[in-house]
Amino acid sequence: MAPYLILLAAFLIALYFIFRDKKAKKLPENTINTADQQILLSHVAYYQNLDAANRTKFEHMLGDFLSYVRIEGIDLTPDATDRLLIASSAIIPVFGFGHWKYQNLHAVILYPDTFNKDFQFEGGDRNILGMVGTGYMNGQMILSRSALLEGFSISADKENTAIHEFVHLLDKSDGATDGIPENLMPHQYIIPWVKMIHQEINKIEAGKSDINPYAVTNEAEFLAVVSEYFFEKPAQFKDKHPELYQILSATFSQDPAKK
């Protein structure tokens, strides 16, 4: 019996190495190719500012996001640029975490332009650029394609609608969209953060802040608006709002002003 046992063991070991090699050689789904890299270099300043190792990490995180989130279009067919910009918007806020899965998202729906509360994108009274779905729309995000592209254009300045909406999802991940991402923000910063929100809202209302006035809507919008600024113009944000920058840097585990 011993020779047969030895042969069986050798056979099992051989199978292990055969299948291990096949698994190692298999490319993951949604791998970022050379054409995708060129799109990222052309449109995503955040990616441009990464070194080679971190670009590879960014690409892997993009591929992972695209493997579990559907990107669909209404009255349009999303192209490679649409998909990569949406995925980049998702990855930029969580890049410092190494791995993050948006458990509360399964689809991003792209509209041609702005839409209204009834999800209509034609006619008047259309001023919504993006939104995170609730109720029967839970687990879905709606974005205006025009706003998505504008957010990654040179003229975007401090604003990026898609990043704004993904920050809402991060805020919501602790169970409440309240401007206090408790499962991300270090506990010692929560009370100072709440105080800073209201101090800065007073400055915005008095015309003494360069933060988008939409931030005064509520605490959740404040977080999303200043996060856009943090990622789009980090050096400027750090110079003008050092205390807010410090807390967001700790919250997102990133220091984008150093890139």
XYZ file of C-alpha atoms in Angstrom:
259
model
C 0.000 0.000 0.000
C 2.853 2.379 0.757
C 3.931 2.850 -2.915
C 0.339 3.709 -3.864
C 0.120 6.248 -1.062
C 3.374 7.824 -2.220
C 2.091 8.013 -5.810
C -1.209 9.504 -4.643
C 0.599 12.132 -2.564
C 2.854 13.000 -5.516
C -0.196 13.296 -7.791
C -1.981 15.639 -5.376
C 1.125 17.791 -4.998
C 1.466 18.016 -8.784
C -2.184 19.069 -9.097
C -1.640 21.737 -6.467
C 1.218 23.341 -8.384
C -0.597 23.078 -11.746
C -3.712 24.821 -10.479
C -1.716 27.305 -8.415
C 0.179 28.399 -11.531
C -3.031 28.669 -13.552
C -4.598 30.785 -10.855
C -1.551 33.022 -10.659
C -1.532 33.533 -14.435
C -5.242 34.283 -14.691
C -5.863 38.010 -15.104
C -8.492 39.466 -12.790
C -11.701 40.738 -14.306
C -11.880 44.437 -15.116
C -8.110 44.723 -15.380
C -7.082 48.255 -16.318
C -5.375 48.201 -19.722
C -3.070 50.664 -21.482
C -5.947 52.561 -23.099
C -7.598 52.942 -19.690
C -4.344 54.243 -18.219
C -4.227 56.927 -20.899
C -7.789 57.983 -20.050
C -6.834 58.248 -16.388
C -3.720 60.266 -17.228
C -5.760 62.606 -19.429
C -8.656 63.202 -17.023
C -7.775 62.330 -13.415
C -5.292 64.712 -11.791
C -5.298 62.630 -8.611
C -4.006 59.611 -10.579
C -1.468 61.764 -12.452
C 0.071 62.840 -9.144
C 0.633 59.276 -7.872
C 3.949 57.479 -8.150
C 4.190 54.221 -10.122
C 3.450 51.926 -7.171
C 0.413 53.905 -6.103
C -0.870 54.120 -9.667
C -0.819 50.326 -9.752
C -2.665 50.226 -6.439
C -5.220 52.740 -7.777
C -5.754 50.622 -10.905
C -6.318 47.470 -8.844
C -8.846 49.274 -6.669
C -10.623 50.548 -9.792
C -10.824 47.041 -11.198
C -12.211 45.723 -7.930
C -14.878 48.449 -7.786
C -15.946 47.775 -11.369
C -16.235 44.055 -10.607
C -19.114 44.516 -8.145
C -20.820 47.804 -9.124
C -22.855 47.985 -12.334
C -22.666 51.173 -14.362
C -25.770 51.730 -16.450
C -27.061 54.548 -18.622
C -30.486 56.056 -19.183
C -30.826 57.266 -22.771
C -27.076 56.758 -23.213
C -24.474 53.994 -23.256
C -21.670 54.559 -20.731
C -18.258 54.471 -22.412
C -14.809 53.668 -21.005
C -14.269 57.255 -19.868
C -17.600 57.309 -18.009
C -16.807 54.039 -16.251
C -13.287 55.077 -15.283
C -14.318 58.499 -14.000
C -17.103 57.010 -11.898
C -14.741 54.385 -10.503
C -12.072 57.032 -9.848
C -14.629 59.101 -7.935
C -15.296 56.058 -5.769
C -11.645 55.221 -5.158
C -10.214 58.687 -4.480
C -11.928 59.089 -1.054
C -11.026 55.538 0.074
C -7.544 55.266 -1.441
C -5.925 55.647 1.985
C -7.772 52.636 3.383
C -6.090 50.052 1.119
C -9.292 48.117 0.591
C -12.858 49.335 0.809
C -16.062 47.856 -0.527
C -19.127 50.040 -0.871
C -21.535 47.655 0.810
C -24.400 50.129 0.290
C -23.998 50.405 -3.488
C -24.680 47.981 -6.335
C -25.358 50.258 -9.323
C -24.518 53.722 -10.642
C -27.048 55.069 -13.133
C -25.794 57.722 -15.522
C -28.198 60.349 -16.880
C -27.305 62.562 -19.854
C -27.757 65.791 -17.907
C -29.217 67.303 -14.754
C -32.508 65.865 -13.519
C -35.318 66.661 -11.100
C -36.732 64.957 -8.028
C -38.892 62.778 -10.280
C -35.759 61.616 -12.160
C -36.744 63.472 -15.341
C -33.839 64.870 -17.371
C -35.805 66.845 -19.947
C -37.795 70.032 -19.578
C -37.485 72.738 -16.931
C -36.838 72.652 -13.191
C -33.838 70.320 -13.433
C -31.086 71.186 -10.973
C -29.925 67.867 -9.479
C -26.392 66.844 -10.489
C -26.250 63.605 -8.518
C -27.894 61.766 -5.666
C -27.619 58.670 -3.500
C -30.806 56.654 -3.702
C -33.039 55.970 -0.715
C -36.165 53.885 -0.236
C -36.865 51.816 -3.336
C -33.743 53.393 -4.904
C -31.529 52.267 -2.037
C -28.209 50.825 -3.200
C -28.168 52.986 -6.318
C -26.526 56.263 -7.208
C -27.678 58.584 -9.996
C -25.201 60.912 -11.677
C -25.463 63.461 -14.436
C -22.956 62.622 -17.154
C -22.362 66.308 -17.855
C -21.629 66.910 -14.150
C -19.350 63.846 -14.035
C -17.252 65.145 -16.937
C -17.238 68.695 -15.606
C -15.956 67.474 -12.237
C -12.795 66.134 -13.884
C -12.271 69.091 -16.222
C -9.624 71.759 -15.693
C -12.337 74.344 -15.036
C -13.884 72.338 -12.172
C -11.873 74.213 -9.526
C -13.025 72.974 -6.071
C -16.020 70.925 -7.200
C -16.539 67.295 -8.219
C -20.112 66.002 -8.123
C -19.235 62.308 -8.260
C -16.740 62.529 -5.368
C -19.420 64.478 -3.472
C -21.906 61.614 -3.868
C -19.411 58.911 -2.901
C -18.574 60.847 0.261
C -22.298 60.755 1.063
C -22.098 56.958 0.764
C -19.128 56.856 3.138
C -21.034 59.084 5.558
C -24.048 56.770 5.251
C -21.992 53.639 5.929
C -22.325 54.067 9.707
C -26.114 54.090 9.389
C -26.734 57.845 9.307
C -26.021 60.457 6.637
C -25.286 63.199 9.141
C -21.907 64.670 8.198
C -20.117 62.681 10.891
C -18.565 59.512 9.396
C -18.104 57.818 12.750
C -16.582 54.614 11.396
C -13.885 56.637 9.570
C -13.234 59.717 11.677
C -10.955 59.230 14.714
C -13.105 59.563 17.814
C -11.114 62.469 19.270
C -11.957 64.593 16.239
C -15.736 64.194 16.306
C -16.586 66.982 18.790
C -14.066 69.458 17.286
C -15.428 68.575 13.825
C -19.018 69.364 14.808
C -17.891 72.701 16.251
C -15.910 73.522 13.101
C -18.906 72.733 10.889
C -21.052 75.345 12.595
C -18.247 77.907 12.848
C -17.537 77.590 9.129
C -21.233 77.683 8.211
C -21.449 81.025 10.030
C -18.485 82.299 7.992
C -20.031 81.099 4.732
C -23.320 82.809 5.556
C -21.396 86.006 6.377
C -19.561 85.843 3.043
C -16.193 85.258 4.760
C -15.388 81.790 3.387
C -14.453 80.469 -0.051
C -16.304 77.189 0.594
C -19.265 76.557 -1.730
C -22.404 78.018 -0.041
C -24.228 74.752 -0.695
C -22.348 73.500 2.377
C -24.731 75.410 4.657
C -27.636 73.123 3.633
C -26.904 70.706 6.490
C -24.018 68.843 8.121
C -24.057 66.022 5.541
C -23.753 68.467 2.654
C -21.015 70.323 4.504
C -18.931 67.143 4.719
C -19.472 66.318 1.053
C -18.720 69.859 -0.152
C -15.505 70.312 1.846
C -14.397 66.820 0.809
C -14.663 67.873 -2.844
C -12.448 70.867 -2.034
C -10.030 68.653 -0.037
C -9.444 66.309 -2.986
C -9.719 68.789 -5.868
C -7.579 71.643 -4.484
C -5.774 70.135 -1.480
C -2.932 72.669 -1.205
C -5.354 75.593 -1.386
C -7.721 73.957 1.100
C -4.873 73.262 3.537
C -3.682 76.880 3.280
C -7.117 78.431 3.806
C -8.644 75.851 6.170
C -5.793 74.089 8.041
C -7.939 72.743 10.882
C -10.579 71.310 8.566
C -7.795 69.861 6.423
C -6.197 68.140 9.424
C -9.414 66.377 10.394
C -10.245 65.310 6.829
C -6.675 64.079 6.372
C -7.069 61.870 9.449
C -10.545 60.758 8.366
C -9.548 59.733 4.844
C -6.027 58.571 5.886
C -4.585 60.771 3.154
C -2.513 63.928 2.804
C -3.195 64.918 -0.829
C -1.479 68.305 -0.473
C 1.849 66.435 -0.285
C 1.423 64.716 -3.673
